[in-house]
mmCIF file of C-alpha atoms and ligand atoms in Angstrom:
data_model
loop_
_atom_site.group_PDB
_atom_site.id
_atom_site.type_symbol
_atom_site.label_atom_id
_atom_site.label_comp_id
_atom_site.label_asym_id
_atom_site.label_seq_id
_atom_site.Cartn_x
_atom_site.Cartn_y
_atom_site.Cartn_z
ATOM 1 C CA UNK A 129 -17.061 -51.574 -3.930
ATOM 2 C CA UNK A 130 -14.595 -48.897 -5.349
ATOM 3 C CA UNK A 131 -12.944 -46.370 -2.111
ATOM 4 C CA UNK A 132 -15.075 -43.594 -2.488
ATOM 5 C CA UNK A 133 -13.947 -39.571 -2.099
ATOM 6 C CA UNK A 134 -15.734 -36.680 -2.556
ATOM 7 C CA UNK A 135 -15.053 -32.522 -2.511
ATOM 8 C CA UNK A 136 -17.877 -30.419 -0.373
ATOM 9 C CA UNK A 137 -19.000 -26.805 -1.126
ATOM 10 C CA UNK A 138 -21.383 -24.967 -2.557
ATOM 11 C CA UNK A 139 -21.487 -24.230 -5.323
ATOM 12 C CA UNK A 140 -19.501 -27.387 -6.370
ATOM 13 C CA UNK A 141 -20.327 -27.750 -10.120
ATOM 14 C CA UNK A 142 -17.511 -26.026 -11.049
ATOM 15 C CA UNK A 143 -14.841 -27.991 -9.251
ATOM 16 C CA UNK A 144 -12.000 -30.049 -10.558
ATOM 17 C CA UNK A 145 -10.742 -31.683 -8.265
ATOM 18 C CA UNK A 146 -12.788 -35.050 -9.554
ATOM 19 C CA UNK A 147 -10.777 -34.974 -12.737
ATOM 20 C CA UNK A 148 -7.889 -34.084 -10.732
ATOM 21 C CA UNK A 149 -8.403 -37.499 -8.546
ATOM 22 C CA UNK A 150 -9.541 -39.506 -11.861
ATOM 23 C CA UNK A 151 -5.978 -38.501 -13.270
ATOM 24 C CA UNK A 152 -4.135 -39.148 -9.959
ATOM 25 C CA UNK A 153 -6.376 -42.796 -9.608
ATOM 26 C CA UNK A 154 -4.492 -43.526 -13.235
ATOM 27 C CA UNK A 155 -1.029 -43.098 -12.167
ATOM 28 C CA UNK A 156 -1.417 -45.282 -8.990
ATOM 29 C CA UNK A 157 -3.528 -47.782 -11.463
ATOM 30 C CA UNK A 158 -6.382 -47.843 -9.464
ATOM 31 C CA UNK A 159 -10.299 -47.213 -9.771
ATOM 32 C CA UNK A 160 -12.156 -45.043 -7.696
ATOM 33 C CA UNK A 161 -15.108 -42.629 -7.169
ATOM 34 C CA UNK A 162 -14.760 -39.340 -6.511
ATOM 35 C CA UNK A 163 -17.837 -37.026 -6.475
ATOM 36 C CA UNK A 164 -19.133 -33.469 -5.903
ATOM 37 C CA UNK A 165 -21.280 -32.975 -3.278
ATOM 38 C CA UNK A 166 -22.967 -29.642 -3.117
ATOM 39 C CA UNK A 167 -24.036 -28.459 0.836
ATOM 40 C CA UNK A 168 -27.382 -26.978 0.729
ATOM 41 C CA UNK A 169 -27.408 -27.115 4.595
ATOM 42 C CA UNK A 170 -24.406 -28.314 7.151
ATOM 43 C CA UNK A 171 -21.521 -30.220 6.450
ATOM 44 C CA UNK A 172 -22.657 -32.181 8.776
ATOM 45 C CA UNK A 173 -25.472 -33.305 7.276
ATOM 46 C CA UNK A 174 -24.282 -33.569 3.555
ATOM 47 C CA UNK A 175 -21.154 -36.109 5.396
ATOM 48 C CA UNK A 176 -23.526 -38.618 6.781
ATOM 49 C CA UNK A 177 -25.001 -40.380 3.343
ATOM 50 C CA UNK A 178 -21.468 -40.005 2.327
ATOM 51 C CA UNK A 179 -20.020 -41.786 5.075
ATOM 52 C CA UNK A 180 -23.065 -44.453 5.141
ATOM 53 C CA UNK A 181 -22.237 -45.454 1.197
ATOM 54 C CA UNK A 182 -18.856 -45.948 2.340
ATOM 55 C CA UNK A 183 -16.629 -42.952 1.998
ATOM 56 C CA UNK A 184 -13.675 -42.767 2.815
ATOM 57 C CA UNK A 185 -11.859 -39.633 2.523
ATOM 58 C CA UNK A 186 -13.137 -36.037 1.198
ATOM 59 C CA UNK A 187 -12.114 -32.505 0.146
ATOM 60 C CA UNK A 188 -13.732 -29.697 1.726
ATOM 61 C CA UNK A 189 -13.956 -26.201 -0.268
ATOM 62 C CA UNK A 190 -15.830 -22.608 0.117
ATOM 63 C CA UNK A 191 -17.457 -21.956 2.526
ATOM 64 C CA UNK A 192 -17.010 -25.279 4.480
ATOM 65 C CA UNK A 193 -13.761 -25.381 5.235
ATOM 66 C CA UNK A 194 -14.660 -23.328 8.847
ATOM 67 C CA UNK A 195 -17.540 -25.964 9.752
ATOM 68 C CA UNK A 196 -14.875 -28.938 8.777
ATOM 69 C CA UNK A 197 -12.703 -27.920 11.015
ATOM 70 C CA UNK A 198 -15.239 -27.320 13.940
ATOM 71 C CA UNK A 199 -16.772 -31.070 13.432
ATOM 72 C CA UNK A 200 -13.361 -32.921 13.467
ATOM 73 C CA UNK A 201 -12.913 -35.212 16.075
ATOM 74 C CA UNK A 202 -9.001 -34.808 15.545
ATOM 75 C CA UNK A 203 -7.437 -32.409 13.604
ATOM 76 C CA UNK A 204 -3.446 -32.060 12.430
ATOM 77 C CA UNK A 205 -0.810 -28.700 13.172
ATOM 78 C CA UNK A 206 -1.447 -27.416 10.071
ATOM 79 C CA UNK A 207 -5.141 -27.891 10.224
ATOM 80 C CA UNK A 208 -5.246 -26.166 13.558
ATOM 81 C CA UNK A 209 -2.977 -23.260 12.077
ATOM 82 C CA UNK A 210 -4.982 -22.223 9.221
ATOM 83 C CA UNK A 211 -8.021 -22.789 11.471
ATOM 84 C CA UNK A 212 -9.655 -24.483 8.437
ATOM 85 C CA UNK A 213 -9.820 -28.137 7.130
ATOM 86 C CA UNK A 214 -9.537 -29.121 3.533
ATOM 87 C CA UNK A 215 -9.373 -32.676 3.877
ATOM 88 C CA UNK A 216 -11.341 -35.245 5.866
ATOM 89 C CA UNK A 217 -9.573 -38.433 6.679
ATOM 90 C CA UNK A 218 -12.375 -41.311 7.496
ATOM 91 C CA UNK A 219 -11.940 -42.578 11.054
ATOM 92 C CA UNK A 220 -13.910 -45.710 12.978
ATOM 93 C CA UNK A 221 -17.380 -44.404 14.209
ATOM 94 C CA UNK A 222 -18.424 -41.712 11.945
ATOM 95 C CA UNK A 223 -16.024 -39.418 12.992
ATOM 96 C CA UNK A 224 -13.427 -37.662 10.794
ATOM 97 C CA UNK A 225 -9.917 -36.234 11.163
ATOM 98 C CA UNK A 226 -9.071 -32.839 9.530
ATOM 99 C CA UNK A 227 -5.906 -31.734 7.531
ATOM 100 C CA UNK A 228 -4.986 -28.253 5.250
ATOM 101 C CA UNK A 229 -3.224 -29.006 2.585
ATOM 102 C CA UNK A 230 -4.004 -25.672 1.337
ATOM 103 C CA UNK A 231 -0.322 -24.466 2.214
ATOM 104 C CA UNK A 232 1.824 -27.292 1.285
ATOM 105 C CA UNK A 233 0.163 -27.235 -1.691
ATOM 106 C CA UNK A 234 1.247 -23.638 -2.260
ATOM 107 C CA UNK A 235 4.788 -24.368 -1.165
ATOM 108 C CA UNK A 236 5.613 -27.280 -3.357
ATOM 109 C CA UNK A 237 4.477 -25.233 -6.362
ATOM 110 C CA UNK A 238 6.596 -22.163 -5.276
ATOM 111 C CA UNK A 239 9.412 -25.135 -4.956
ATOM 112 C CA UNK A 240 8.432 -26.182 -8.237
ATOM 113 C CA UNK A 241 8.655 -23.085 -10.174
ATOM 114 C CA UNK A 242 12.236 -23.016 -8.996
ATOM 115 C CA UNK A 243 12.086 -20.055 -6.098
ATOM 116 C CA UNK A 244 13.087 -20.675 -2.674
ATOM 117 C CA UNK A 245 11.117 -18.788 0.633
ATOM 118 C CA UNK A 246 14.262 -19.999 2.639
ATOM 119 C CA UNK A 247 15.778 -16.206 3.600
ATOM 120 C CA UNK A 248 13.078 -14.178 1.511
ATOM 121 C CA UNK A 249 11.235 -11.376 1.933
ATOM 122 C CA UNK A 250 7.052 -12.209 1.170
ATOM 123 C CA UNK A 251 4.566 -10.278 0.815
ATOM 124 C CA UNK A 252 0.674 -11.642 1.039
ATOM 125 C CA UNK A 253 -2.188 -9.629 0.020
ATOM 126 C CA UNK A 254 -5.350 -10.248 2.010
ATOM 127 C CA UNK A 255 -6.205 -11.709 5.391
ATOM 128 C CA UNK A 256 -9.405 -13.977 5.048
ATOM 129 C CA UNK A 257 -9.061 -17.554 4.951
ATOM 130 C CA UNK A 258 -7.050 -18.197 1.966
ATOM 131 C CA UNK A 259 -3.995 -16.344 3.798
ATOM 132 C CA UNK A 260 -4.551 -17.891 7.010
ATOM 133 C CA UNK A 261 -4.656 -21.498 5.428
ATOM 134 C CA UNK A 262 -1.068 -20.165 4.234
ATOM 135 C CA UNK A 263 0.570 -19.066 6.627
ATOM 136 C CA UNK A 264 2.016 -21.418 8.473
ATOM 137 C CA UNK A 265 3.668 -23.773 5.860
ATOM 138 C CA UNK A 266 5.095 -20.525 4.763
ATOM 139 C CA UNK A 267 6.959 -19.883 7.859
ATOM 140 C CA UNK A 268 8.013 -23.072 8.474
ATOM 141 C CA UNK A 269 10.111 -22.707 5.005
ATOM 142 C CA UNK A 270 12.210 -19.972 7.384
ATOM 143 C CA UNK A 271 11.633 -16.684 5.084
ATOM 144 C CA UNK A 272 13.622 -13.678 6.497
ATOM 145 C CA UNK A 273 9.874 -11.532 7.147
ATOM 146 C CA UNK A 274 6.683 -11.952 5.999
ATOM 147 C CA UNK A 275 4.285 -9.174 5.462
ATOM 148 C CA UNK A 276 0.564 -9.713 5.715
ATOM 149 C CA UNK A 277 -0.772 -6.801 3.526
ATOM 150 C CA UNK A 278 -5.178 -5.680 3.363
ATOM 151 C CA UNK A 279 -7.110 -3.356 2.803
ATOM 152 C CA UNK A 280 -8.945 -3.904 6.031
ATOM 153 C CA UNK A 281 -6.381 -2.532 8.269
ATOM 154 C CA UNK A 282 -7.883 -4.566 11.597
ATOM 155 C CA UNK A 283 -7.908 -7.953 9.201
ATOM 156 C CA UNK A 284 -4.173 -7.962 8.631
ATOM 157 C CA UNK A 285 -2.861 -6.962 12.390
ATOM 158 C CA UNK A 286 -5.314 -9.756 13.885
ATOM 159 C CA UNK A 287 -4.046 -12.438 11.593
ATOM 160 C CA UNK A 288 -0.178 -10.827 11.983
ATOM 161 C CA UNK A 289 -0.411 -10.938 15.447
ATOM 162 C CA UNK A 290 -1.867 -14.807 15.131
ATOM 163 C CA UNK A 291 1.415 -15.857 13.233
ATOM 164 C CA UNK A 292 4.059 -13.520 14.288
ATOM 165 C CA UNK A 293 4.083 -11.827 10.873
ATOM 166 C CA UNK A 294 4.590 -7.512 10.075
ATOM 167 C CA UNK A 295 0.892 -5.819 9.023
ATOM 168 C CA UNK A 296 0.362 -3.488 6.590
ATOM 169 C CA UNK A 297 -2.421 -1.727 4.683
ATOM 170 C CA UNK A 298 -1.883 -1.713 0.939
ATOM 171 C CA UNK A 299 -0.424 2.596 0.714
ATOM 172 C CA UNK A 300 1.897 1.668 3.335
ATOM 173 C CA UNK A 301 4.075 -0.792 0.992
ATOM 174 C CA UNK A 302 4.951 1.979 -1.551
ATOM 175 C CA UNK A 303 9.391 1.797 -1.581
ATOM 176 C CA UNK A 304 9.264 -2.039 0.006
ATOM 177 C CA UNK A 305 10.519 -4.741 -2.121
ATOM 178 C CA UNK A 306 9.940 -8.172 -1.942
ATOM 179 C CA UNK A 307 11.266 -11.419 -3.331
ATOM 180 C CA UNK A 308 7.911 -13.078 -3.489
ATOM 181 C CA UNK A 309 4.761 -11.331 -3.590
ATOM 182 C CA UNK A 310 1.841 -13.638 -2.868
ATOM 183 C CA UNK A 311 -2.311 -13.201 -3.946
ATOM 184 C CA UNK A 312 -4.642 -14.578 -1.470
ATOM 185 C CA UNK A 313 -7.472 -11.993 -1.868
ATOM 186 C CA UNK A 314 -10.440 -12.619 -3.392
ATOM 187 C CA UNK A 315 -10.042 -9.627 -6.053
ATOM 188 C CA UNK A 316 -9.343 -11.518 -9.148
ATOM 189 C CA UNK A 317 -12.316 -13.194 -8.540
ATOM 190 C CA UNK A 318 -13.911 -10.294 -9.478
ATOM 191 C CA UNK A 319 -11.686 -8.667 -11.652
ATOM 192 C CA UNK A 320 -10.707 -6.383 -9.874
ATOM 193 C CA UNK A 321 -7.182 -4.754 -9.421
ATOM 194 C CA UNK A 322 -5.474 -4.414 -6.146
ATOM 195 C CA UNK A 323 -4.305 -0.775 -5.087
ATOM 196 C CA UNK A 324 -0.577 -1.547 -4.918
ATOM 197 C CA UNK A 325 1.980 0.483 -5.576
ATOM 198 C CA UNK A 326 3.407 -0.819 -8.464
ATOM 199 C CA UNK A 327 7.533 -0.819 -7.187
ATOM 200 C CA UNK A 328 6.550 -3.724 -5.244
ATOM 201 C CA UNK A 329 7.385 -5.783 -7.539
ATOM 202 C CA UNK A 330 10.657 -4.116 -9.372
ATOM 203 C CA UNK A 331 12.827 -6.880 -7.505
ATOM 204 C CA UNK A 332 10.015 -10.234 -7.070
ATOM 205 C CA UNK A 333 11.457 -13.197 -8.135
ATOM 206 C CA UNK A 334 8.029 -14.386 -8.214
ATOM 207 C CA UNK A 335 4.258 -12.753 -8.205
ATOM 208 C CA UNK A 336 1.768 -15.864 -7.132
ATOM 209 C CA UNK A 337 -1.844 -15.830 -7.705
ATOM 210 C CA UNK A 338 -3.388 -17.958 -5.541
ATOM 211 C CA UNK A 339 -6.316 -17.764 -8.024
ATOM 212 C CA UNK A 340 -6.425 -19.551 -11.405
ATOM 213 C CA UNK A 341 -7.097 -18.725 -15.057
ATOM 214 C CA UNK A 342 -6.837 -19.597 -18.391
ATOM 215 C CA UNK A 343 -5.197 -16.042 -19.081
ATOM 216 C CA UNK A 344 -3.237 -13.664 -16.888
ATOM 217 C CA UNK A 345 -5.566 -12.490 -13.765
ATOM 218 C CA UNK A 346 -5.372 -8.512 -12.539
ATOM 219 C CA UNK A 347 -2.926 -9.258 -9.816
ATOM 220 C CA UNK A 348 -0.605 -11.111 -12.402
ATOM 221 C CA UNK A 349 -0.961 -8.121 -14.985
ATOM 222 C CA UNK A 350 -0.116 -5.705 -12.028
ATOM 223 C CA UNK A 351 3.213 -7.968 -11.293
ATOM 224 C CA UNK A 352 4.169 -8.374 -14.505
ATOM 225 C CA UNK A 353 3.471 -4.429 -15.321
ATOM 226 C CA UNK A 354 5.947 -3.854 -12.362
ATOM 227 C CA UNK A 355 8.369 -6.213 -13.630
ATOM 228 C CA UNK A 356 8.018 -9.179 -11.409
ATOM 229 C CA UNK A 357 10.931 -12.137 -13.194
ATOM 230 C CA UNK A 358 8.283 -14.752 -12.674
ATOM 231 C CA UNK A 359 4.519 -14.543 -12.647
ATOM 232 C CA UNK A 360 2.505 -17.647 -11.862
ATOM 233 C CA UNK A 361 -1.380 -18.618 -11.142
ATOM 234 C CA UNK A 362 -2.946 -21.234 -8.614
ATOM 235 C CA UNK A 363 -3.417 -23.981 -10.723
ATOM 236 C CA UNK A 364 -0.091 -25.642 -9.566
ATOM 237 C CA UNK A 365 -1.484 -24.726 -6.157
ATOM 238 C CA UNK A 366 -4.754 -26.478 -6.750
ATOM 239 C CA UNK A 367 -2.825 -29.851 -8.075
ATOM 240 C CA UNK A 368 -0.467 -29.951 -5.127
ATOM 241 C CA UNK A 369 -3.121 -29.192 -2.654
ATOM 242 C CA UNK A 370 -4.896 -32.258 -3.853
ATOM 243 C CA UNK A 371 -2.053 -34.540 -4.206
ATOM 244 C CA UNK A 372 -1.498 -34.037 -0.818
ATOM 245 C CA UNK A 373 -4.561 -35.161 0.383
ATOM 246 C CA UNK A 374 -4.715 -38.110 -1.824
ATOM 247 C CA UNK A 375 -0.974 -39.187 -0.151
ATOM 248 C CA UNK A 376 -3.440 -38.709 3.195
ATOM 249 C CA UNK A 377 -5.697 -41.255 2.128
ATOM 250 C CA UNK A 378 -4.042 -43.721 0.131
ATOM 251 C CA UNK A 379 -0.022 -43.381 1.008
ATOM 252 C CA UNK A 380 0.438 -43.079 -2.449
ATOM 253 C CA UNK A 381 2.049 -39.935 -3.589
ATOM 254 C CA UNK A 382 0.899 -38.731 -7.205
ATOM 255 C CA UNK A 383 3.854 -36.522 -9.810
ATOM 256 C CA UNK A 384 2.284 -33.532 -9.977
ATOM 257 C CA UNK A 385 4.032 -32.675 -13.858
ATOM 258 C CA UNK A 386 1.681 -34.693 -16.130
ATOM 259 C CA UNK A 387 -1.345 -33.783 -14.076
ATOM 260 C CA UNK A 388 -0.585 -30.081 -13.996
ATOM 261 C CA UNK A 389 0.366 -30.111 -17.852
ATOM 262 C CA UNK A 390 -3.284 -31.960 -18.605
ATOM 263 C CA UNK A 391 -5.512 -29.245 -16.475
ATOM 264 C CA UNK A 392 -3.326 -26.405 -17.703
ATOM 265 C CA UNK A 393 -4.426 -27.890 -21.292
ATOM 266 C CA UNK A 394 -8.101 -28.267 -20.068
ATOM 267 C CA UNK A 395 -8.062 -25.017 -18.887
ATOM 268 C CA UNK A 396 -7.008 -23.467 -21.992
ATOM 269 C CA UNK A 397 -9.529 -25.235 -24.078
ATOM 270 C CA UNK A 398 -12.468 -24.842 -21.658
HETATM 271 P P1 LIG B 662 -11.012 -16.103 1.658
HETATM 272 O O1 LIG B 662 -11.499 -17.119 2.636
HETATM 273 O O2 LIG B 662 -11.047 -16.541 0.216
HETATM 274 O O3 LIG B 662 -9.701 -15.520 2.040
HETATM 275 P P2 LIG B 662 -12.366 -13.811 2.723
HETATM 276 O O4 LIG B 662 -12.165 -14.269 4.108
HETATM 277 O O5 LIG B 662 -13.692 -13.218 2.327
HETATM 278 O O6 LIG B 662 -12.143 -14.955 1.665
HETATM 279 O O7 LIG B 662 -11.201 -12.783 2.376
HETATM 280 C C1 LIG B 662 -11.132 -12.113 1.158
HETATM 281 C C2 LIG B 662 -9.879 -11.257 1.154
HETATM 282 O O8 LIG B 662 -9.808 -10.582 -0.104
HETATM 283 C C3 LIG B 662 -9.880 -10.185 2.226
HETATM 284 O O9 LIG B 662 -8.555 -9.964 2.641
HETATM 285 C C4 LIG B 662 -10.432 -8.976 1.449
HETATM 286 O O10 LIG B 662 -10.060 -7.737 1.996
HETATM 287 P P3 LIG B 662 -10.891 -7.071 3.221
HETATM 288 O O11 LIG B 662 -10.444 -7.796 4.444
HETATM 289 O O12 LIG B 662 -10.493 -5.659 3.194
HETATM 290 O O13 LIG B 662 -12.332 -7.317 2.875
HETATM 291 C C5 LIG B 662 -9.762 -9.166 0.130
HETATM 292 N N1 LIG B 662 -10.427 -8.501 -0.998
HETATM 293 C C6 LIG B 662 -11.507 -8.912 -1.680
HETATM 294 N N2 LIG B 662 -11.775 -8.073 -2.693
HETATM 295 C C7 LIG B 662 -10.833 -7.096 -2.663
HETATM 296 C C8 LIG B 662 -10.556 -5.933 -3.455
HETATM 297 N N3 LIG B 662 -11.320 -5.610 -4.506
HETATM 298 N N4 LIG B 662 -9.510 -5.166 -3.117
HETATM 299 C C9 LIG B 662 -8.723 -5.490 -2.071
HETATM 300 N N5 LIG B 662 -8.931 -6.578 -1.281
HETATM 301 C C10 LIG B 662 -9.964 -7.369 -1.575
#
């Protein structure tokens, strides 16, 4: 029987973190399954036909990663500092151990694109879970400040206070610059554009989406409108998030080049 993986959410249908796997599976020379799974009701539930056919190790997207977190019988730091798990890590008895990845994932691709957070100043837009998940790899990369930045004013100080970070609402960043200026709201989603004031960005090394597209989204037309050096989307994020939890499952570390340059090229041509 082939090790068996599988990402979680609803909806799932859109996900691609199987061909992600299926191209990380290649360059260990391996076969295995990986498969969406969409959760009509718990987690909980959706886990236990997974874990009776044998799997092994899963991915956990919206809006489970909250519910993954709460069922793990033993969860890592960085799982317990984003307060969210991304990936489940089979243990004897049914019972599963919880990672993020989310972070490290965002890191190495920061790393990648050639821009250090050692000593710089970062700015993150929003304070739901996508932040959160952040946060704490962040830090531990020693920035000189980090400024959590929403439109819900009560959002950012809760989750500043949680990590030891400066608040702000969105008007109060007009004259700040920053070296790295981080997306983690859910605008570009929609298509919408952020109310920043555009100097922000007049001396950003780098403006990060933590979304993906196959063309620029709002945020990165803001950035680049404001003169950010280096404008980049979450795809890298997306590739290194998942490489990290396939190293989790099967101590085998994938290169994250060839499989970012393929799902950029997917992307394009979807
Ligand atoms: P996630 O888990 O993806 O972070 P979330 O917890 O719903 O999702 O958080 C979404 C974030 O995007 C929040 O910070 C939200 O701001 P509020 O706290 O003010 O709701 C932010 N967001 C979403 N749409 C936005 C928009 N159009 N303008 C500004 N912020 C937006």
């Amino acid at each position: 029987m082939l090790p068996l993986y599988a990402v979680f959410g609803h909806p799932i249908a859109h996900s691609r973190s199987p061909d992600i796997h299926a191209l990380f599976a290649a360059q260990e020379g391996v076969a295995v399954r990986y498969e969406r799974r969409l959760v009509e009701g718990s987690l909980h539930d959706a886990l236990l036909p997974f874990a009776a056919a044998g799997g092994s190790g899963a991915n956990v997207t919206v809006p489970c990663k909250e519910e993954a977190f709460h069922l793990c019988a033993e969860r890592s730091v960085r799982a317990e500092q984003a307060g969210a798990v991304n990936t489940l890590i089979r243990l004897p008895e049914n019972a599963w151990r919880g990672d993020n990845t989310d972070g490290i994932g965002l890191v190495n691709d920061i790393t990648r694109l050639g821009v250090s957070l050692r000593g710089a100043k970062v700015l993150l837009l929003g304070a739901g879970g996508a932040v959160r998940g952040v946060l704490g790899p962040i830090l531990a990369e020693n920035p000189a400040a980090v400024t959590v930045a929403n439109r819900t004013a009560a959002k950012a100080h809760t989750l500043a206070a949680l990590f030891d970070v400066q608040a702000a609402l969105f008007s109060e960043l007009a004259g700040t610059r920053f070296d790295v200026v981080i997306n983690g709201t859910s605008a570009s989603l929609a298509g919408e554009n952020l109310p920043l004031p555009s100097n922000i960005f007049e001396q950003a090394k780098l403006a990060y989406d933590m979304m993906y597209a196959p063309q620029d989204t709002p945020f990165l037309r803001q950035a680049r409108g404001g003169g950010a050096q280096h404008c980049a989307d979450g795809l890298g994020m997306l590739v290194g998030q998942a490489a990290a939890s396939y190293a989790l499952w099967r101590g085998f570390e994938p290169e994250l080049e060839p499989v970012l340059h393929t799902m950029r090229e997917r992307l394009r041509h979807a």
